PDB file of C-alpha atoms in Angstrom:
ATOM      1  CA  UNK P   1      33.345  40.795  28.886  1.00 85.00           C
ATOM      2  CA  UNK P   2      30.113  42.264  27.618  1.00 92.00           C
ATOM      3  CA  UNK P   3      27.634  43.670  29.903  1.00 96.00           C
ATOM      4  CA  UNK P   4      24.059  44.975  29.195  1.00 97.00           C
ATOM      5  CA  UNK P   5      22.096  47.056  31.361  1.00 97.00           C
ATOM      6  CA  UNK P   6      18.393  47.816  30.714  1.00 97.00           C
ATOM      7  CA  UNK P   7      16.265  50.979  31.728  1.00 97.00           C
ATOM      8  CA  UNK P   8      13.111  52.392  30.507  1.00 98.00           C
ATOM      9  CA  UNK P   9      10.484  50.308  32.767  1.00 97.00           C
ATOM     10  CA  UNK P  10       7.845  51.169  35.034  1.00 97.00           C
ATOM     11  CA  UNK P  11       4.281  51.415  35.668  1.00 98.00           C
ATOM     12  CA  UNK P  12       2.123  51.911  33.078  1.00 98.00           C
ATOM     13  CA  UNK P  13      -1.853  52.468  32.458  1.00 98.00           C
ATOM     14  CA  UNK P  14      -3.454  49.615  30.009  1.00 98.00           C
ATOM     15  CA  UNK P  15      -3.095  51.231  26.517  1.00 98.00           C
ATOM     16  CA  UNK P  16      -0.366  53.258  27.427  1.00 98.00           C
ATOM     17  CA  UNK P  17       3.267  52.898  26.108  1.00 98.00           C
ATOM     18  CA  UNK P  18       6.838  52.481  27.340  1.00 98.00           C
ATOM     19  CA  UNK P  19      10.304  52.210  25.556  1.00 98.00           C
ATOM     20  CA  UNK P  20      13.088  50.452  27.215  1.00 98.00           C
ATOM     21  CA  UNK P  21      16.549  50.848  26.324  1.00 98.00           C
ATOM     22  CA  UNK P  22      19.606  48.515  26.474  1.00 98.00           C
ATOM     23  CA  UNK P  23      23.045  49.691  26.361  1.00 98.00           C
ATOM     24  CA  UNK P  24      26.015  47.000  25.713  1.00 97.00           C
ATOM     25  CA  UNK P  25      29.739  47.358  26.534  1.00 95.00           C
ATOM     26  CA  UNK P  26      32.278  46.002  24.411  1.00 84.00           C
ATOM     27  CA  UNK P  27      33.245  47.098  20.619  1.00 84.00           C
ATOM     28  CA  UNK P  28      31.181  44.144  19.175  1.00 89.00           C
ATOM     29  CA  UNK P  29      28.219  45.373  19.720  1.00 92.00           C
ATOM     30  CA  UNK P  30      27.599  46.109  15.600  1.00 92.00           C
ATOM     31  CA  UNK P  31      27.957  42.432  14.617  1.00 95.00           C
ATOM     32  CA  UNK P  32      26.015  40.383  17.102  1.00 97.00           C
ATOM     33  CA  UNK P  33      21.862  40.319  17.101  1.00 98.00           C
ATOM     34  CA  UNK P  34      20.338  40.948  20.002  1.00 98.00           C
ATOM     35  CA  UNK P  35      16.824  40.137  21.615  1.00 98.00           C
ATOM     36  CA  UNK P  36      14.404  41.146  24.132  1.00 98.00           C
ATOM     37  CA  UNK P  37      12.488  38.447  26.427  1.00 98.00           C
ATOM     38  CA  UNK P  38      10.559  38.776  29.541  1.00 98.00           C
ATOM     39  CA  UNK P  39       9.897  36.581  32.631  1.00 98.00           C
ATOM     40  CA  UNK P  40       6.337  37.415  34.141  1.00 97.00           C
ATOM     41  CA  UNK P  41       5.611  36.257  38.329  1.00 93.00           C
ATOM     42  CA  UNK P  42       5.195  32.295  38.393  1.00 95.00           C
ATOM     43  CA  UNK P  43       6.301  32.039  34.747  1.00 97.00           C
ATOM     44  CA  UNK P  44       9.082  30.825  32.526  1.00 97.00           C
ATOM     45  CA  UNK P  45      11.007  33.557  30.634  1.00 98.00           C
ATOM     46  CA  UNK P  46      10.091  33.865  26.966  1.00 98.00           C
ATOM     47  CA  UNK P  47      10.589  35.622  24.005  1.00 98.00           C
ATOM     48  CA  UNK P  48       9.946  38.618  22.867  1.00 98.00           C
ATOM     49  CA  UNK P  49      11.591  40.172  20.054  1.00 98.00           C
ATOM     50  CA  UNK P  50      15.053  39.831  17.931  1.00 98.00           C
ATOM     51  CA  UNK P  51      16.555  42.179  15.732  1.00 98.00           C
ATOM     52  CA  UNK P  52      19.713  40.962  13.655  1.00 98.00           C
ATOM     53  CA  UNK P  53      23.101  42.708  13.512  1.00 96.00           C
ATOM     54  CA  UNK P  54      22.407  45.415  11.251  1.00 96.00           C
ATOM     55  CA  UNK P  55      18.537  46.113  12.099  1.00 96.00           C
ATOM     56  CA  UNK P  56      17.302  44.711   8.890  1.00 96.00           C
ATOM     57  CA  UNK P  57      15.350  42.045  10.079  1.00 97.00           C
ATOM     58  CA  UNK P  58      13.127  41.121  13.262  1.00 98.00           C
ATOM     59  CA  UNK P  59      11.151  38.637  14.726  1.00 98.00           C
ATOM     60  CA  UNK P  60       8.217  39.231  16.854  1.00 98.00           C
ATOM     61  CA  UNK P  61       6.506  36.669  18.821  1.00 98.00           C
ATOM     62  CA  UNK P  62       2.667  36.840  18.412  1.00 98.00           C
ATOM     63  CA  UNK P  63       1.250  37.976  21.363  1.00 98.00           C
ATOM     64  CA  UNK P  64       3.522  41.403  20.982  1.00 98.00           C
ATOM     65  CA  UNK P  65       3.331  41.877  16.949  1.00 98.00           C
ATOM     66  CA  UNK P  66       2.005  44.781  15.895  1.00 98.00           C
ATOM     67  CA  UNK P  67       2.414  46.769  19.593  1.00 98.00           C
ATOM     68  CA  UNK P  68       6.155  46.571  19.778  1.00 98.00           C
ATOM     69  CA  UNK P  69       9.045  47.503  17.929  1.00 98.00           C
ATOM     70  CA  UNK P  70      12.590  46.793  18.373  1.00 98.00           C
ATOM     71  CA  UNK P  71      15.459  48.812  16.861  1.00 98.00           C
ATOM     72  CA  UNK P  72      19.176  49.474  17.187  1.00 98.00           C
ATOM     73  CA  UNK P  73      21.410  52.466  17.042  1.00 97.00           C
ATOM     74  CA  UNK P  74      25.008  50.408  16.686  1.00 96.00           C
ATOM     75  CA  UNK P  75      26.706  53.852  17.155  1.00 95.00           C
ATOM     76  CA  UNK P  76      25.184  53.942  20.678  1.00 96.00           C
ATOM     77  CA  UNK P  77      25.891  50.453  20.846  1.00 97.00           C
ATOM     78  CA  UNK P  78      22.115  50.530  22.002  1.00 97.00           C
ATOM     79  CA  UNK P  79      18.943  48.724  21.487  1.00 98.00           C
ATOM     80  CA  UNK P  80      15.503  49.744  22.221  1.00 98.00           C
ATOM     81  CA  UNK P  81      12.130  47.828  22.740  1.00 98.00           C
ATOM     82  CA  UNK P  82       9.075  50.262  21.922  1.00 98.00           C
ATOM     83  CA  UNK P  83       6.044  48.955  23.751  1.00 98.00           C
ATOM     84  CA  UNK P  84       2.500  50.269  22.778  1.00 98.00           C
ATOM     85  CA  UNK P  85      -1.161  49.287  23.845  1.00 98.00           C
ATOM     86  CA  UNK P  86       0.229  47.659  26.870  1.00 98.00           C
ATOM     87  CA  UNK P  87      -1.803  44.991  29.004  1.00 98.00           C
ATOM     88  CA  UNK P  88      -2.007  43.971  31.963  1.00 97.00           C
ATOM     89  CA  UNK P  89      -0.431  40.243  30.422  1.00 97.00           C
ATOM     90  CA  UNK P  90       2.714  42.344  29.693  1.00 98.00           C
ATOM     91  CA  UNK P  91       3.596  42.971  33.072  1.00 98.00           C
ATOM     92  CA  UNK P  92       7.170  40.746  33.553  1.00 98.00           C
ATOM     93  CA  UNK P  93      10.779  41.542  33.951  1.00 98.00           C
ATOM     94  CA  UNK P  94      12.592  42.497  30.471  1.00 98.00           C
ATOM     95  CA  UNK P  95      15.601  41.020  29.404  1.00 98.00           C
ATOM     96  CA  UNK P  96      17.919  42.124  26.725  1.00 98.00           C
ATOM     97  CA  UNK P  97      20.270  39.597  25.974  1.00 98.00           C
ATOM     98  CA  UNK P  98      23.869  39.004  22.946  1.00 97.00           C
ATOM     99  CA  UNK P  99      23.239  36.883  20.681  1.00 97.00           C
ATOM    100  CA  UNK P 100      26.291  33.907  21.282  1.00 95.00           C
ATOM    101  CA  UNK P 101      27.294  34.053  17.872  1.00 94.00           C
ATOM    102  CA  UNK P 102      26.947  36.181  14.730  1.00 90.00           C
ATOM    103  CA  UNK P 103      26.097  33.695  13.000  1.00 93.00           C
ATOM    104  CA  UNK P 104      22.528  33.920  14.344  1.00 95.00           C
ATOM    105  CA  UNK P 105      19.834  36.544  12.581  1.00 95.00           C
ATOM    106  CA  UNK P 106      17.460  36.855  14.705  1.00 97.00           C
ATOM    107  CA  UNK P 107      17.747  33.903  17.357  1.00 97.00           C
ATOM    108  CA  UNK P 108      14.570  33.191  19.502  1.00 98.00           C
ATOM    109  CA  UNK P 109      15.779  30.422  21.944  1.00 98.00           C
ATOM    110  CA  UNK P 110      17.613  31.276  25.471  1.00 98.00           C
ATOM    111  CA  UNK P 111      20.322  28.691  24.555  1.00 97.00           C
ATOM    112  CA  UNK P 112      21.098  31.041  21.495  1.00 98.00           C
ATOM    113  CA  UNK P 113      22.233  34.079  23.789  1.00 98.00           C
ATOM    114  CA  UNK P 114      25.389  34.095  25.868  1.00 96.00           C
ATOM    115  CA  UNK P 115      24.994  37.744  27.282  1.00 96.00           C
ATOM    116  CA  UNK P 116      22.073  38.910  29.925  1.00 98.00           C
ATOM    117  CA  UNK P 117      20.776  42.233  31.376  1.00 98.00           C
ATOM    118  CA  UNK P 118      19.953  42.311  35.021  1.00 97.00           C
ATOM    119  CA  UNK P 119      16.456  43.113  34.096  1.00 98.00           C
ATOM    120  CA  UNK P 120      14.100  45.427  33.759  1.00 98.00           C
ATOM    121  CA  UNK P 121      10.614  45.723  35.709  1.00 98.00           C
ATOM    122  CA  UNK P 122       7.632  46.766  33.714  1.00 98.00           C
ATOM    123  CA  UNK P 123       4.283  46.918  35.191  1.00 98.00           C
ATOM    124  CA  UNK P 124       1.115  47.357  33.731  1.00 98.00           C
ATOM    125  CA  UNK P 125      -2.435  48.137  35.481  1.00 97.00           C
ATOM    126  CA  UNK P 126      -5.709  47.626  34.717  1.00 93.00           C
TER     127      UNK P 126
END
């Protein structure tokens, strides 16, 4: 059984930054990718960010490219989500979520994950 638990949110000023962390159980971390998505009040959860198994690729969807930046320590069996410029638009629950097979670079689609964190709440004011 893999578990994931986030940490790293909070409430943040417009413009201001946050970097969330998500730490995996298990001793197949390494060869799984693993994404971020986010579910905001009233709102479907969506996605955010993948990064495949080894960190050498990402995908970004475009309302987040260019302000944050995923990355992966597979010693640590960790992944991050650095979050910069933050809006007001941001503010959701993050998810880090397994990849459900590692066969998958960098999936983007719920179905494509088998593993979720409980969540983590970021805020940000105006």
């Amino acid at each position: 059984q893999v578990q994931l638990v986030e940490s790293g949110g909070g409430l943040v000023q417009a413009g201001g930054s946050l970097r969330l962390s998500c730490a995996a159980s298990g001793r197949t971390f390494s060869r799984y990718a693993m994404g971020w998505f986010r579910q905001a009040p009233g709102k479907e959860r969506e996605f955010v960010v993948a990064i495949s198994w080894s960190g050498g690729s990402t995908y970004y969807a475009d309302s987040v490219k260019g302000r944050f930046t995923i990355s992966r320590d597979n010693a640590k069996n960790t992944v991050y989500l650095q979050m910069n410029s933050l809006k007001p638009e941001d503010t959701a629950v993050y998810y880090c979520a397994r990849a459900g097979s590692y066969y998958y670079t960098t999936p983007t689609r719920m179905d494509e994950y088998n593993y979720w964190g409980q969540g983590t709440q970021v805020t940000v004011s105006s």
